[in-house]
Tab-separated table of C-alpha atoms in Angstrom:
chain	number	residue	atom	x	y	z
A	2	LYS	CA	-14.155	8.551	31.677
A	3	VAL	CA	-13.974	9.928	28.160
A	4	VAL	CA	-11.322	10.205	25.451
A	5	GLU	CA	-11.968	12.341	22.385
A	6	LEU	CA	-10.384	11.161	19.134
A	7	SER	CA	-10.193	12.880	15.785
A	8	VAL	CA	-9.826	11.524	12.255
A	9	GLN	CA	-7.954	14.082	10.185
A	10	ALA	CA	-7.138	14.310	6.498
A	11	ALA	CA	-3.766	15.773	5.526
A	12	ASN	CA	-2.009	15.626	2.152
A	13	GLY	CA	-4.163	12.776	0.887
A	14	GLN	CA	-3.693	10.654	4.004
A	15	LEU	CA	-6.027	9.905	6.927
A	16	TYR	CA	-4.773	9.940	10.525
A	17	LEU	CA	-6.215	9.251	13.971
A	18	SER	CA	-5.161	11.279	17.000
A	19	ALA	CA	-6.297	11.845	20.595
A	20	GLN	CA	-7.600	15.343	21.270
A	21	SER	CA	-8.483	15.322	24.966
A	22	ALA	CA	-9.541	13.247	27.988
A	23	GLY	CA	-11.877	13.923	30.871
A	24	HIS	CA	-14.008	12.493	33.637
A	25	THR	CA	-17.248	13.231	35.454
A	26	SER	CA	-19.082	11.566	38.351
A	27	GLY	CA	-22.699	10.763	39.129
A	28	HIS	CA	-23.386	8.306	36.298
A	29	SER	CA	-24.549	4.773	37.074
A	30	VAL	CA	-24.944	3.922	33.375
A	31	LEU	CA	-23.497	5.201	30.127
A	32	PRO	CA	-25.471	8.168	28.736
A	33	LEU	CA	-27.687	7.953	25.698
A	34	ALA	CA	-26.331	9.382	22.464
A	35	SER	CA	-28.786	12.266	22.814
A	36	ASN	CA	-27.157	13.266	26.126
A	37	VAL	CA	-23.514	13.072	25.089
A	38	SER	CA	-23.142	16.806	24.415
A	39	GLN	CA	-24.450	17.577	27.900
A	40	VAL	CA	-22.011	15.097	29.445
A	41	MET	CA	-19.105	16.593	27.519
A	42	SER	CA	-19.890	20.030	28.926
A	43	SER	CA	-19.596	18.690	32.484
A	44	LEU	CA	-16.212	16.956	32.101
A	45	THR	CA	-13.194	17.717	34.246
A	46	ALA	CA	-10.055	17.577	32.130
A	47	SER	CA	-7.677	14.631	32.539
A	48	GLN	CA	-4.328	13.824	31.000
A	49	VAL	CA	-4.290	11.790	27.804
A	50	ALA	CA	-2.417	8.559	28.436
A	51	THR	CA	-0.163	7.355	25.622
A	52	SER	CA	1.048	4.171	27.336
A	53	ALA	CA	-0.228	1.653	29.880
A	54	ASP	CA	1.667	3.289	32.758
A	55	SER	CA	1.369	6.973	31.851
A	56	SER	CA	-0.957	9.229	33.850
A	57	GLY	CA	-4.553	9.711	32.730
A	58	HIS	CA	-6.462	7.599	30.246
A	59	GLY	CA	-6.098	7.104	26.521
A	60	ALA	CA	-7.410	4.969	23.688
A	61	LYS	CA	-5.928	1.696	22.456
A	62	VAL	CA	-6.922	-1.235	20.223
A	63	VAL	CA	-9.159	1.061	18.159
A	64	SER	CA	-10.836	-0.635	15.208
A	65	TRP	CA	-12.065	1.302	12.207
A	66	VAL	CA	-13.762	0.808	8.860
A	67	MET	CA	-13.684	2.947	5.756
A	68	ARG	CA	-17.143	2.689	4.244
A	69	ALA	CA	-17.935	2.597	0.568
A	70	ALA	CA	-17.782	6.038	-0.965
A	71	SER	CA	-21.042	7.575	-2.086
A	72	GLY	CA	-22.375	10.924	-3.151
A	73	GLN	CA	-25.020	12.902	-4.966
A	74	ILE	CA	-24.712	15.335	-7.857
A	75	SER	CA	-27.196	18.086	-7.094
A	76	GLU	CA	-26.753	19.925	-10.398
A	77	PHE	CA	-27.339	18.795	-13.974
A	78	VAL	CA	-24.837	16.257	-15.273
A	79	PRO	CA	-22.801	18.115	-17.927
A	80	LEU	CA	-22.626	17.028	-21.536
A	81	SER	CA	-19.518	15.101	-22.572
A	82	PRO	CA	-16.618	15.849	-22.948
A	83	GLU	CA	-17.194	17.815	-19.746
A	84	GLY	CA	-17.763	15.745	-16.623
A	85	THR	CA	-18.662	16.051	-12.958
A	86	TYR	CA	-15.946	14.808	-10.612
A	87	LEU	CA	-17.051	11.878	-8.418
A	88	ARG	CA	-13.908	10.734	-6.562
A	89	SER	CA	-10.439	9.301	-7.117
A	90	GLY	CA	-10.289	5.898	-8.789
A	91	ASP	CA	-9.245	4.089	-11.933
A	92	ASP	CA	-12.095	1.627	-12.556
A	93	ALA	CA	-15.382	3.042	-13.813
A	94	ARG	CA	-17.097	-0.322	-13.241
A	95	LEU	CA	-16.959	0.159	-9.478
A	96	ILE	CA	-19.360	3.117	-9.602
A	97	SER	CA	-23.083	2.308	-9.521
A	98	LEU	CA	-25.796	4.894	-10.052
A	99	THR	CA	-28.584	4.427	-7.524
A	100	ALA	CA	-31.048	7.293	-8.087
A	101	GLY	CA	-31.670	10.319	-10.273
A	102	GLN	CA	-34.182	12.556	-12.002
A	103	LEU	CA	-34.854	13.652	-15.550
A	104	ARG	CA	-35.240	17.396	-15.778
A	105	GLY	CA	-35.347	20.037	-18.485
A	106	ALA	CA	-37.749	22.105	-20.562
A	107	ASP	CA	-39.203	18.974	-22.192
A	108	VAL	CA	-39.875	17.173	-18.896
A	109	ILE	CA	-43.066	17.653	-16.903
A	110	GLY	CA	-42.245	18.205	-13.227
A	111	GLU	CA	-39.411	16.465	-11.435
A	112	SER	CA	-39.554	12.930	-12.700
A	113	PRO	CA	-37.693	10.272	-10.691
A	114	ALA	CA	-35.892	8.004	-13.119
A	115	ASN	CA	-35.552	4.261	-13.422
A	116	ILE	CA	-31.885	3.347	-13.757
A	117	PHE	CA	-30.483	0.609	-15.965
A	118	GLU	CA	-26.913	-0.541	-16.526
A	119	LYS	CA	-26.048	-0.374	-20.224
A	120	THR	CA	-24.222	-3.420	-21.515
A	121	THR	CA	-23.104	-1.910	-24.822
A	122	PRO	CA	-20.449	-0.743	-25.084
A	123	THR	CA	-19.028	-3.404	-22.775
A	124	PRO	CA	-18.088	-1.876	-19.408
A	125	THR	CA	-14.327	-1.451	-19.005
A	126	PRO	CA	-12.075	0.102	-16.351
A	127	SER	CA	-12.113	3.313	-18.368
A	128	SER	CA	-15.856	3.602	-19.064
A	129	LYS	CA	-19.263	2.304	-18.015
A	130	HIS	CA	-22.616	3.560	-19.355
A	131	TRP	CA	-25.956	3.956	-17.587
A	132	LEU	CA	-29.501	4.818	-18.688
A	133	LEU	CA	-31.968	7.011	-16.793
A	134	MET	CA	-35.497	6.485	-18.059
A	135	THR	CA	-38.951	7.915	-17.287
A	136	ARG	CA	-42.385	7.611	-18.899
A	137	GLU	CA	-44.716	10.529	-19.599
A	138	GLY	CA	-47.971	9.172	-20.969
A	139	SER	CA	-46.914	6.687	-23.624
A	140	THR	CA	-43.570	8.412	-24.284
A	141	LEU	CA	-40.339	7.083	-22.843
A	142	LYS	CA	-37.628	9.651	-22.234
A	143	VAL	CA	-34.064	8.481	-21.815
A	144	VAL	CA	-30.725	10.034	-20.873
A	145	GLU	CA	-27.518	8.059	-21.293
A	146	LEU	CA	-24.775	8.789	-18.756
A	147	SER	CA	-21.209	7.549	-18.647
A	148	VAL	CA	-18.800	7.050	-15.755
A	149	GLN	CA	-15.300	7.595	-17.054
A	150	ALA	CA	-11.854	7.131	-15.527
A	151	ALA	CA	-9.161	9.618	-16.468
A	152	ASN	CA	-5.815	10.229	-14.769
A	153	GLY	CA	-6.812	8.470	-11.571
A	154	GLN	CA	-10.135	10.312	-11.248
A	155	LEU	CA	-13.731	9.233	-11.907
A	156	TYR	CA	-16.189	11.539	-13.693
A	157	LEU	CA	-19.834	11.407	-14.740
A	158	SER	CA	-21.039	12.940	-17.983
A	159	ALA	CA	-24.148	12.883	-20.182
A	160	GLN	CA	-23.693	11.191	-23.543
A	161	SER	CA	-27.069	11.502	-25.273
A	162	ALA	CA	-30.831	11.841	-24.835
A	163	GLY	CA	-33.765	10.441	-26.727
A	164	HIS	CA	-37.469	9.572	-26.714
A	165	THR	CA	-39.816	6.987	-28.149
A	166	SER	CA	-43.602	6.579	-28.079
A	167	GLY	CA	-46.006	3.674	-27.732
A	168	HIS	CA	-45.092	2.487	-24.259
A	169	SER	CA	-47.762	2.045	-21.605
A	170	VAL	CA	-45.225	0.804	-19.059
A	171	LEU	CA	-41.489	1.083	-18.492
A	172	PRO	CA	-39.540	-1.687	-20.224
A	173	LEU	CA	-37.902	-4.591	-18.417
A	174	ALA	CA	-34.118	-4.549	-18.190
A	175	SER	CA	-34.028	-7.358	-20.764
A	176	ASN	CA	-35.780	-5.089	-23.318
A	177	VAL	CA	-33.706	-1.955	-22.796
A	178	SER	CA	-31.398	-2.593	-25.758
A	179	GLN	CA	-34.413	-2.903	-28.068
A	180	VAL	CA	-35.829	0.373	-26.723
A	181	MET	CA	-32.501	2.143	-27.260
A	182	SER	CA	-32.485	1.110	-30.915
A	183	SER	CA	-35.880	2.795	-31.453
A	184	LEU	CA	-35.042	6.159	-29.852
A	185	THR	CA	-35.388	9.483	-31.644
A	186	ALA	CA	-32.562	11.767	-30.594
A	187	SER	CA	-33.292	14.703	-28.288
A	188	GLN	CA	-31.160	17.508	-26.969
A	189	VAL	CA	-29.390	16.961	-23.654
A	190	ALA	CA	-30.643	19.549	-21.173
A	191	THR	CA	-28.019	21.040	-18.867
A	192	SER	CA	-30.389	23.396	-17.044
A	193	ALA	CA	-34.043	23.450	-16.020
A	194	ASP	CA	-35.045	25.743	-18.890
A	195	SER	CA	-32.810	24.413	-21.663
A	196	SER	CA	-34.367	22.373	-24.475
A	197	GLY	CA	-34.493	18.606	-24.198
A	198	HIS	CA	-34.036	16.532	-21.075
A	199	GLY	CA	-31.057	15.841	-18.875
A	200	ALA	CA	-30.089	14.171	-15.602
A	201	LYS	CA	-30.011	15.854	-12.217
A	202	VAL	CA	-29.849	14.863	-8.546
A	203	VAL	CA	-27.954	11.687	-9.464
A	204	SER	CA	-26.842	9.514	-6.521
A	205	TRP	CA	-23.964	7.065	-6.765
A	206	VAL	CA	-22.025	4.549	-4.679
A	207	MET	CA	-18.535	3.149	-5.169
A	208	ARG	CA	-18.416	-0.530	-4.361
A	209	ALA	CA	-15.491	-2.636	-3.202
A	210	ALA	CA	-13.332	-4.306	-5.842
A	211	SER	CA	-13.086	-8.086	-6.014
A	212	GLY	CA	-11.940	-10.756	-8.414
A	213	GLN	CA	-10.702	-14.284	-8.956
A	214	ILE	CA	-7.419	-15.526	-10.367
A	215	SER	CA	-8.433	-18.431	-12.554
A	216	GLU	CA	-4.862	-19.595	-13.244
A	217	PHE	CA	-2.099	-20.716	-10.882
A	218	VAL	CA	-0.522	-17.956	-8.816
A	219	PRO	CA	2.992	-17.468	-10.241
A	220	LEU	CA	6.146	-17.891	-8.185
A	221	SER	CA	7.786	-14.690	-6.932
A	222	PRO	CA	9.280	-12.459	-8.311
A	223	GLU	CA	6.551	-12.812	-10.926
A	224	GLY	CA	3.106	-11.722	-9.805
A	225	THR	CA	-0.505	-11.684	-10.930
A	226	TYR	CA	-1.926	-8.187	-11.200
A	227	LEU	CA	-4.954	-7.605	-8.952
A	228	ARG	CA	-5.737	-3.889	-9.269
A	229	SER	CA	-4.322	-0.449	-8.600
A	230	GLY	CA	-3.493	0.379	-5.000
A	231	ASP	CA	-0.681	1.175	-2.638
A	232	ASP	CA	-1.660	-0.752	0.518
A	233	ALA	CA	-1.344	-4.538	0.429
A	234	ARG	CA	-3.240	-4.825	3.727
A	235	LEU	CA	-6.505	-3.869	2.027
A	236	ILE	CA	-6.562	-7.065	-0.047
A	237	SER	CA	-8.139	-10.100	1.621
A	238	LEU	CA	-8.014	-13.578	0.113
A	239	THR	CA	-11.410	-15.257	0.475
A	240	ALA	CA	-11.145	-18.612	-1.321
A	241	GLY	CA	-8.686	-20.768	-3.210
A	242	GLN	CA	-7.505	-24.263	-4.075
A	243	LEU	CA	-4.277	-26.220	-3.844
A	244	TRP	CA	-3.295	-28.217	-6.891
A	245	GLY	CA	-0.267	-29.497	-8.713
A	246	GLY	CA	1.612	-32.589	-9.730
A	247	TRP	CA	1.893	-33.789	-6.119
A	248	ILE	CA	-1.659	-33.029	-4.935
A	249	ASP	CA	-5.163	-33.511	-6.267
A	250	GLN	CA	-7.250	-30.361	-6.655
A	251	VAL	CA	-8.642	-29.511	-3.204
A	252	ASN	CA	-10.286	-26.493	-1.568
A	253	ALA	CA	-8.012	-24.676	0.845
A	254	THR	CA	-8.489	-23.041	4.236
A	255	ILE	CA	-7.073	-19.509	4.233
A	256	TYR	CA	-5.266	-17.783	7.092
A	257	GLU	CA	-3.649	-14.394	7.360
A	258	LYS	CA	0.052	-14.700	8.199
A	259	THR	CA	1.216	-12.352	10.929
A	260	THR	CA	4.945	-12.694	10.294
A	261	PRO	CA	6.358	-10.757	8.642
A	262	THR	CA	4.122	-8.006	10.050
A	263	PRO	CA	1.666	-6.831	7.351
A	264	SER	CA	2.641	-3.449	5.945
A	265	PRO	CA	1.450	-1.204	3.104
A	266	SER	CA	4.006	-2.849	0.845
A	267	SER	CA	3.390	-6.518	1.708
A	268	LYS	CA	0.969	-8.929	3.391
A	269	HIS	CA	1.327	-12.716	3.495
A	270	TRP	CA	-1.357	-15.424	3.438
A	271	LEU	CA	-1.393	-19.196	3.948
A	272	LEU	CA	-3.532	-21.694	2.010
A	273	MET	CA	-3.784	-25.053	3.808
A	274	ALA	CA	-5.357	-28.392	2.920
A	275	ILE	CA	-5.152	-32.027	4.001
A	276	SER	CA	-4.073	-34.382	1.233
A	277	GLY	CA	-2.234	-37.274	2.855
A	278	THR	CA	-0.238	-34.754	4.866
A	279	LEU	CA	-0.964	-31.121	5.726
A	280	LYS	CA	0.107	-29.117	2.703
A	281	VAL	CA	0.637	-25.362	2.747
A	282	VAL	CA	1.273	-22.672	0.138
A	283	GLU	CA	2.356	-19.203	1.206
A	284	LEU	CA	1.139	-16.289	-0.930
A	285	SER	CA	1.999	-12.624	-0.720
A	286	VAL	CA	0.113	-9.508	-1.780
A	287	GLU	CA	2.634	-6.843	-2.687
A	288	ALA	CA	2.303	-3.192	-3.623
A	289	THR	CA	4.679	-1.758	-6.178
A	290	ASN	CA	4.454	1.405	-8.265
A	291	GLY	CA	0.779	1.966	-7.437
A	292	SER	CA	-0.345	-1.574	-8.306
A	293	LEU	CA	-1.165	-4.659	-6.226
A	294	TYR	CA	0.117	-8.123	-7.188
A	295	LEU	CA	-0.249	-11.647	-5.829
A	296	SER	CA	2.621	-14.121	-5.925
A	297	ALA	CA	3.528	-17.488	-4.409
A	298	GLN	CA	6.399	-17.402	-1.919
A	299	SER	CA	6.821	-21.002	-0.756
A	300	ALA	CA	5.237	-24.403	-0.254
A	301	GLY	CA	5.656	-27.018	2.441
A	302	TYR	CA	4.146	-29.990	4.217
A	303	THR	CA	4.049	-31.642	7.645
A	304	SER	CA	2.554	-34.857	8.973
A	305	GLY	CA	0.491	-35.640	12.048
A	306	TYR	CA	-2.620	-33.623	11.221
A	307	ALA	CA	-5.959	-35.220	10.383
A	308	GLU	CA	-7.546	-31.840	9.760
A	309	VAL	CA	-6.437	-28.290	9.039
A	310	PRO	CA	-5.237	-26.689	12.298
A	311	SER	CA	-6.974	-23.749	13.944
A	312	ALA	CA	-5.808	-20.186	13.443
A	313	SER	CA	-4.328	-20.019	16.941
A	314	ILE	CA	-1.554	-22.538	16.133
A	315	VAL	CA	-0.866	-21.648	12.500
A	316	SER	CA	2.423	-19.915	13.283
A	317	HIS	CA	3.650	-22.993	15.150
A	318	VAL	CA	2.573	-25.295	12.324
A	319	PHE	CA	4.356	-23.128	9.759
A	320	SER	CA	7.613	-23.530	11.711
A	321	LEU	CA	7.325	-27.337	11.367
A	322	LEU	CA	7.002	-27.418	7.577
A	323	THR	CA	9.354	-29.313	5.315
A	324	ALA	CA	9.974	-27.280	2.161
A	325	SER	CA	8.407	-28.417	-1.103
A	326	LEU	CA	8.300	-27.145	-4.672
A	327	VAL	CA	5.761	-24.520	-5.731
A	328	ALA	CA	3.659	-25.823	-8.608
A	329	THR	CA	2.655	-23.341	-11.294
A	330	SER	CA	0.520	-25.773	-13.293
A	331	ALA	CA	-1.582	-28.874	-12.660
A	332	THR	CA	1.237	-31.136	-13.872
A	333	SER	CA	4.324	-29.392	-12.505
A	334	LYS	CA	6.118	-30.833	-9.480
A	335	GLY	CA	4.981	-29.696	-6.057
A	336	TYR	CA	1.752	-27.872	-5.212
A	337	GLY	CA	0.568	-24.362	-5.777
A	338	ALA	CA	-2.458	-22.112	-5.449
A	339	GLU	CA	-5.119	-21.535	-8.090
A	340	ALA	CA	-8.691	-20.234	-8.354
A	341	VAL	CA	-7.850	-17.683	-5.655
A	342	SER	CA	-10.613	-15.151	-4.935
A	343	TRP	CA	-9.914	-11.777	-3.362
A	344	VAL	CA	-11.690	-8.657	-2.224
A	345	MET	CA	-10.293	-5.182	-1.667
A	346	GLN	CA	-11.646	-4.006	1.658
A	347	GLY	CA	-11.854	-0.508	3.022
A	348	THR	CA	-10.924	-1.916	6.413
A	349	THR	CA	-8.111	-2.728	8.754
A	350	THR	CA	-7.963	-3.554	12.443
A	351	THR	CA	-5.571	-1.680	14.709
A	352	THR	CA	-3.085	1.068	14.036
A	353	THR	CA	0.183	2.182	15.572
A	354	THR	CA	0.926	5.718	16.678
A	355	THR	CA	2.007	8.223	14.059
A	356	THR	CA	2.300	11.967	13.774
A	357	LEU	CA	0.188	14.143	11.515
A	358	THR	CA	3.209	14.649	9.303
A	359	PRO	CA	2.893	12.109	6.482
A	360	THR	CA	5.894	9.818	6.111
A	361	ALA	CA	7.619	9.185	2.849
A	362	THR	CA	5.733	6.941	0.442
A	363	MET	CA	6.706	3.304	0.857
A	364	THR	CA	7.559	1.478	-2.347
A	365	SER	CA	8.007	-2.218	-2.938
A	366	THR	CA	11.219	-3.696	-4.299
A	367	LEU	CA	9.330	-6.579	-5.865
A	368	SER	CA	10.419	-6.870	-9.481
A	369	MET	CA	7.436	-7.784	-11.631
A	370	THR	CA	8.065	-9.367	-14.995
A	371	SER	CA	6.157	-8.505	-18.135
A	372	THR	CA	4.195	-11.757	-17.904
A	373	LEU	CA	1.610	-10.391	-15.509
A	374	THR	CA	-1.716	-12.196	-15.558
A	375	SER	CA	-4.717	-9.911	-15.702
A	376	THR	CA	-7.759	-10.656	-13.559
A	377	GLN	CA	-11.295	-9.572	-14.277
A	378	ALA	CA	-12.719	-7.355	-11.552
A	379	THR	CA	-16.284	-7.729	-10.384
A	380	THR	CA	-18.161	-5.723	-7.802
A	381	THR	CA	-19.548	-6.535	-4.416
A	382	THR	CA	-21.502	-4.499	-1.943
């Protein structure tokens, strides 16, 4: 029995729908991937079931993952201020260059390049620089590229080119800055026969965003800014501590909270730790005006637990809590969350049925104050 599904892109949104169902007999085992097309050609059509008691067969509890974006620029990287479009995004630091070639009239053959991250200027959300370097004889040839964020889009452009002699081997990453200071400027080639040398066939990958909030998570309606985004479900909390005037600093166990049901605009999390009694802080990731924020919603405690409970009884435990104060510093009354780490996934678990007509954009009513705490994003594969 077979159900065919289709992922479709419409108006900037991705949807999953059932296309058809069918069945065929004479198979004692599932076919190999190489035989699937043959099996499909022999199917007898069935109805697509859309509920447990409807006729036919359908698909349910479908898990999916959105993989890290990647791509390759087959042409020459244009000279700034022009740029080659990579993908949507607002943080240039999340793009990593993974391969490339130096080409141009001054380059012999098609030289694969060694790639180095450039630390000056300091990478920022709006710009990150990279170096592509090859050696011909004792001459190093270098092209500097820059990933830039502009108006919610990420672009790659060539910034400069140069060469220097007296090198029998490529430099170590630790010596790249010294090499850059000794370069003689060259022209940036933007075609195979133009003077100088440029970058071509450049591969890139966009990694997941992550970060850590070093301070206490503020009490709602204030919130700590995480990053741009419009779906709170894509943020996962991975580590954190409870601390405050009524609790010593202690590592917390983190659980996703299933009520209220996670939505694009809001997802709740619980940080739990044993310190005399079981102490709990509820946090919420919220999406508002294209940005994602983390805020503390409540704190509570309950007795009778020698260790943090398992995930299967968390909802029951939460219903037993006695309310406490949310601490926003190490000395304030109550207990709060600090040193909270997070990662922005490209994943979710199951989806509910929807039509291919996009619904209206959901916006959060969370009112963020001007005292938003910035977090420093890092990258993770």
